[in-house]
Amino acid sequence: MTTVDPAPPPPMRLRELVFGAACAAAVRAAVRLGVADALDDTPMTVDELAAAVKTQPHTLRRLLRALSCQGVFAENPDGAFEHTEMSRLLREDDPHSLRYIALWCTEPWTWNVWPQLDEAVRSGGNVFEDVYDQEFFTYLNESAPESAHVFNRAMTTSSEQSARDVARLLDLDDAASVVDIGGGQGHVLASLLEKHPHLHGTLLDLPGVVENADPRLREGGALAGRVDVVARDCREDVPVQADVYIIKNVLEWDDDSTRRALANVCAAARPGARVVVIENLVDDTPSMRFTTAMDLLLLLNVGGAKHTRQSMVDRLTDAGLVIGDISPVNAYLHAFECTVPG
């Protein structure tokens, strides 16, 4: 039976940290093999699991032992394995599944850029183009279609899960219109429209993104009559007037792109309009290990950054917005309520 030391001494903890790639690779392997999907509510022996996922029993045991030490799966005294709360999140059918997020964070390209982190810190810019001779999204769409598919599924998962939290947080009873800037496939917008039947919504994002919008928002969808879909880069133009502008997980580029996007929103908005910016923070949050890791990955792949509370306040203030409440959306997102001045 696998046991876990809950508080290893510093030398052992450091050893664990530098072997972190092994843990990430083990999670990825379990997902790609389908171990979590094969294991249901009844514990299974290694031989049974190995037959189900077509692996060698002795090597599968080694994988499961490594994961059980991290709380992903649990080994019973009789040697059988069962689910934990974390391992269930790797199942395709779990309503809170993180399967594609786990795959996205361990895609093949990540193993090549992480060792270049010192160079990214030294230069202050991304290293992805040095490694792959292509800009990040160009590489995904032209050279790595499988990785692009994983990315899209991961972003969809993240959007669907956080959309419910955003809809619970925002009070839009007094608004007649809302636009989701860089809103991806429109999961947040769809959740808001479902909660507020009086609202009219606009989804604004790049042409290649909005053409795959949530079916509820497309022609024939349940919400299509209350939605406009605008294919635009918000760094170039925001041709929409609304009572509320939502900008979620968008302001993570270089500072110039962030300034341009905010300036375009402020130019389009009427005085008194609300601008709600929703971002992960790398301070003042219970999920700092996650957000700081994502911050470093953004540096590596696009030269972007997650924000501290103060850096977000500074950028919103510089754009001319008046900041009101700053509220947690969930364990890893904060909402900055702003107003366009008169």
XYZ file of C-alpha atoms in Angstrom:
342
model
C 0.000 0.000 0.000
C 1.334 3.430 -0.928
C 1.851 5.869 1.919
C 2.522 9.607 1.790
C 4.752 11.707 4.028
C 2.542 14.743 4.674
C 5.393 17.062 5.666
C 8.766 16.082 4.231
C 11.837 17.940 5.534
C 13.256 20.709 3.296
C 15.964 18.600 1.590
C 13.420 15.971 0.581
C 10.851 18.585 -0.407
C 13.395 20.186 -2.728
C 14.155 16.796 -4.245
C 10.426 16.352 -4.853
C 10.186 19.765 -6.506
C 12.995 19.170 -8.978
C 11.347 15.888 -9.931
C 8.097 17.749 -10.600
C 8.257 16.863 -14.286
C 7.835 13.210 -13.333
C 4.555 14.009 -11.580
C 3.240 16.029 -14.526
C 4.277 13.297 -16.953
C 2.573 10.653 -14.809
C -0.716 12.570 -14.853
C -0.427 12.979 -18.621
C 0.292 9.274 -19.084
C -2.719 8.289 -16.987
C -4.972 10.546 -19.074
C -3.640 9.326 -22.413
C -3.946 5.706 -21.304
C -7.508 6.277 -20.077
C -6.879 4.895 -16.589
C -9.372 7.169 -14.842
C -12.073 6.332 -17.383
C -11.462 2.596 -17.006
C -11.689 2.749 -13.212
C -15.265 3.241 -12.033
C -16.753 3.125 -8.531
C -15.461 -0.366 -7.741
C -11.757 -0.817 -6.908
C -9.794 -2.763 -9.516
C -6.616 -4.788 -9.398
C -3.637 -3.751 -11.472
C -4.152 -6.772 -13.716
C -7.759 -5.754 -14.357
C -6.798 -2.164 -15.092
C -3.893 -3.207 -17.298
C -6.211 -5.392 -19.373
C -8.717 -2.539 -19.672
C -6.168 0.044 -20.850
C -3.867 -2.392 -22.715
C -0.654 -1.914 -20.733
C 1.815 -4.127 -18.922
C 0.648 -4.735 -15.323
C 4.060 -4.258 -13.720
C 4.692 -0.865 -15.356
C 1.122 0.304 -14.751
C 1.599 -0.461 -11.059
C 4.662 1.779 -11.033
C 2.681 4.598 -12.648
C -0.221 4.220 -10.212
C 2.128 4.056 -7.241
C 3.731 7.356 -8.265
C 0.324 8.993 -8.707
C -1.082 7.614 -5.452
C 1.737 9.353 -3.574
C 0.290 12.608 -4.908
C -3.314 11.790 -4.030
C -4.235 10.905 -7.615
C -5.797 7.418 -7.198
C -5.468 5.468 -3.945
C -4.020 2.039 -3.297
C -5.955 -0.186 -0.901
C -4.302 -2.616 1.560
C -5.135 -5.515 -0.779
C -3.261 -3.823 -3.651
C -6.341 -2.770 -5.597
C -6.701 0.848 -6.722
C -9.656 3.187 -6.403
C -10.544 6.753 -7.265
C -9.819 9.852 -5.222
C -11.417 13.261 -5.694
C -8.470 14.287 -7.874
C -8.360 11.199 -10.056
C -12.079 11.530 -10.859
C -11.281 14.933 -12.385
C -9.288 13.092 -15.070
C -12.386 11.269 -16.310
C -13.930 12.459 -19.566
C -17.460 12.299 -18.120
C -16.854 14.102 -14.824
C -18.869 17.370 -14.754
C -15.796 19.158 -13.357
C -13.301 17.323 -15.547
C -9.786 18.753 -15.869
C -8.744 16.120 -18.387
C -7.942 18.500 -21.232
C -6.382 21.083 -18.959
C -4.044 18.362 -17.667
C -3.157 17.460 -21.259
C -2.724 21.084 -22.298
C -0.275 21.875 -19.502
C 1.844 18.854 -20.486
C 1.729 19.127 -24.273
C 4.963 18.146 -26.077
C 5.977 21.758 -26.769
C 6.028 22.560 -23.040
C 8.900 20.153 -22.398
C 11.034 22.078 -24.874
C 10.354 25.593 -23.581
C 10.467 25.065 -19.797
C 14.265 24.499 -19.810
C 14.615 27.940 -21.457
C 12.974 29.766 -18.532
C 16.253 31.321 -17.425
C 16.626 32.914 -20.877
C 13.052 34.231 -20.759
C 13.726 35.753 -17.327
C 16.989 37.231 -18.623
C 15.478 38.726 -21.775
C 11.989 39.514 -20.488
C 10.368 37.998 -23.572
C 9.046 34.711 -24.868
C 11.402 31.945 -26.007
C 8.853 29.985 -27.997
C 9.742 31.590 -31.313
C 13.437 30.873 -30.745
C 12.673 27.187 -30.190
C 10.045 26.660 -32.905
C 10.704 29.472 -35.426
C 7.002 30.342 -35.324
C 4.752 32.539 -33.225
C 2.905 30.462 -30.638
C -0.607 30.414 -32.109
C 0.717 30.089 -35.658
C 2.644 27.021 -34.526
C -0.437 25.500 -32.901
C -2.715 26.038 -35.866
C -0.248 25.204 -38.655
C 2.248 22.740 -37.180
C 0.605 21.051 -34.190
C -3.085 20.346 -34.916
C -3.374 17.794 -32.101
C -2.015 20.315 -29.619
C -4.349 22.971 -31.015
C -7.284 20.598 -30.464
C -6.188 19.998 -26.869
C -5.804 23.749 -26.337
C -9.298 24.439 -27.649
C -10.829 21.716 -25.492
C -8.936 22.958 -22.430
C -10.068 26.548 -22.977
C -13.641 25.368 -23.501
C -13.514 23.385 -20.256
C -12.118 26.331 -18.338
C -14.661 28.739 -19.821
C -17.631 26.477 -19.166
C -16.650 25.945 -15.544
C -15.863 29.584 -14.749
C -18.885 30.877 -16.691
C -21.220 29.578 -14.021
C -19.223 31.372 -11.321
C -19.214 34.635 -13.270
C -22.976 34.434 -13.834
C -23.540 33.908 -10.111
C -21.358 36.899 -9.206
C -22.524 39.606 -11.624
C -25.674 41.588 -10.976
C -27.000 42.619 -14.380
C -30.609 43.305 -13.437
C -30.261 47.000 -14.338
C -28.409 46.400 -17.622
C -30.011 45.991 -21.033
C -26.925 44.965 -22.996
C -23.619 43.201 -22.377
C -20.629 42.536 -24.611
C -18.005 39.866 -23.933
C -14.666 41.182 -25.254
C -12.383 38.392 -26.415
C -15.119 36.092 -25.223
C -13.945 32.974 -27.032
C -16.801 30.643 -27.839
C -19.177 32.624 -25.648
C -19.732 30.391 -22.631
C -19.732 33.314 -20.190
C -22.097 35.298 -22.396
C -24.459 32.341 -22.807
C -24.577 31.805 -19.038
C -25.396 35.478 -18.476
C -28.129 35.504 -21.109
C -29.697 32.376 -19.658
C -29.743 33.923 -16.196
C -31.072 37.304 -17.398
C -33.783 36.860 -20.071
C -34.028 40.623 -20.626
C -30.398 41.011 -21.748
C -29.083 41.437 -25.275
C -25.524 40.210 -25.753
C -22.609 40.636 -28.120
C -19.748 38.179 -28.516
C -16.565 39.787 -29.864
C -13.480 37.788 -30.766
C -11.270 36.851 -33.709
C -12.991 35.433 -36.819
C -11.510 31.960 -36.379
C -12.779 31.887 -32.794
C -16.349 33.145 -33.127
C -17.063 30.862 -36.064
C -16.963 28.062 -33.475
C -19.190 29.877 -30.992
C -21.349 27.992 -28.523
C -24.286 26.437 -30.438
C -26.696 28.322 -28.196
C -25.439 31.590 -29.732
C -25.325 30.564 -33.376
C -28.159 30.711 -35.886
C -30.911 28.383 -34.758
C -29.620 28.285 -31.197
C -31.760 28.955 -28.158
C -30.169 32.377 -27.547
C -29.423 33.421 -31.127
C -32.224 35.990 -31.256
C -30.623 37.951 -28.428
C -27.012 37.852 -29.633
C -24.790 39.653 -32.113
C -21.518 37.958 -33.048
C -18.756 40.385 -34.022
C -15.513 39.122 -35.572
C -12.892 41.609 -34.396
C -9.509 41.885 -32.699
C -10.189 44.051 -29.633
C -6.654 45.422 -29.875
C -7.658 46.994 -33.193
C -11.297 47.983 -32.695
C -14.336 47.529 -30.413
C -17.310 48.722 -32.504
C -19.971 47.980 -29.886
C -21.849 50.133 -27.398
C -23.266 48.345 -24.361
C -24.168 48.887 -20.730
C -21.639 46.308 -19.534
C -18.318 45.187 -21.023
C -16.764 41.959 -19.767
C -13.068 41.278 -20.335
C -12.131 37.873 -18.946
C -8.621 36.380 -19.080
C -7.708 38.608 -22.013
C -5.366 41.261 -20.594
C -2.398 38.916 -20.367
C -0.453 40.118 -23.401
C 2.380 42.621 -23.528
C 1.597 46.023 -22.047
C 1.060 47.714 -25.416
C -1.639 45.217 -26.433
C -3.344 45.629 -23.062
C -3.313 49.410 -23.386
C -4.777 49.253 -26.890
C -7.576 46.887 -25.890
C -8.616 48.973 -22.893
C -8.405 52.198 -24.904
C -10.708 50.721 -27.554
C -13.255 49.668 -24.937
C -13.222 53.110 -23.336
C -13.569 54.792 -26.739
C -16.615 52.669 -27.592
C -18.386 52.858 -24.232
C -20.834 55.501 -23.133
C -20.037 57.450 -19.933
C -21.216 55.443 -16.948
C -20.875 52.061 -18.661
C -19.557 49.218 -16.537
C -16.339 47.425 -17.453
C -15.800 44.159 -15.563
C -12.283 42.774 -15.888
C -11.842 39.198 -14.674
C -8.332 37.814 -14.228
C -6.187 35.341 -12.339
C -3.911 37.072 -9.855
C -0.441 36.026 -8.767
C -0.931 37.501 -5.301
C -3.778 37.767 -2.809
C -5.276 34.461 -3.988
C -5.570 30.970 -2.482
C -4.321 29.411 -5.728
C -0.887 31.017 -6.045
C 0.931 27.796 -6.957
C -1.363 27.455 -9.950
C -1.460 31.109 -11.034
C 2.283 31.691 -10.663
C 2.975 28.574 -12.752
C 0.580 29.832 -15.442
C 2.307 33.209 -15.267
C 5.652 31.605 -16.109
C 4.120 29.569 -18.928
C 2.666 32.758 -20.421
C 6.123 34.334 -20.300
C 7.579 31.366 -22.169
C 5.004 31.016 -24.921
C 3.775 34.543 -25.719
C 5.762 36.870 -23.466
C 2.597 37.613 -21.497
C 1.942 37.795 -17.777
C -0.640 37.223 -15.109
C -1.252 40.254 -12.911
C -0.868 41.214 -9.312
C -3.790 43.122 -7.833
C -1.762 46.346 -8.049
C -0.553 45.829 -11.624
C -4.143 45.279 -12.723
C -5.285 48.376 -10.832
C -2.480 50.394 -12.454
C -3.436 49.339 -15.989
C -7.131 49.996 -15.455
C -6.447 53.392 -13.884
C -4.037 54.331 -16.673
C -6.825 53.542 -19.152
C -9.001 56.142 -17.403
C -11.377 53.691 -15.735
C -12.765 54.306 -12.246
C -12.309 51.178 -10.134
C -14.969 50.123 -7.652
C -15.193 46.709 -6.017
C -12.599 43.965 -6.458
C -14.234 40.625 -5.682
C -13.220 36.950 -5.847
C -15.129 35.014 -8.493
C -13.827 31.652 -7.309
C -10.572 30.248 -5.927
C -8.531 31.450 -8.887
C -10.325 34.448 -10.459
C -10.964 38.029 -9.325
C -13.398 40.553 -10.827
C -12.485 44.248 -11.052
C -15.651 46.365 -11.297
C -14.936 49.569 -13.201
C -16.893 52.489 -14.640
C -16.226 54.645 -17.685
C -16.115 58.230 -16.412
C -18.371 60.950 -17.795
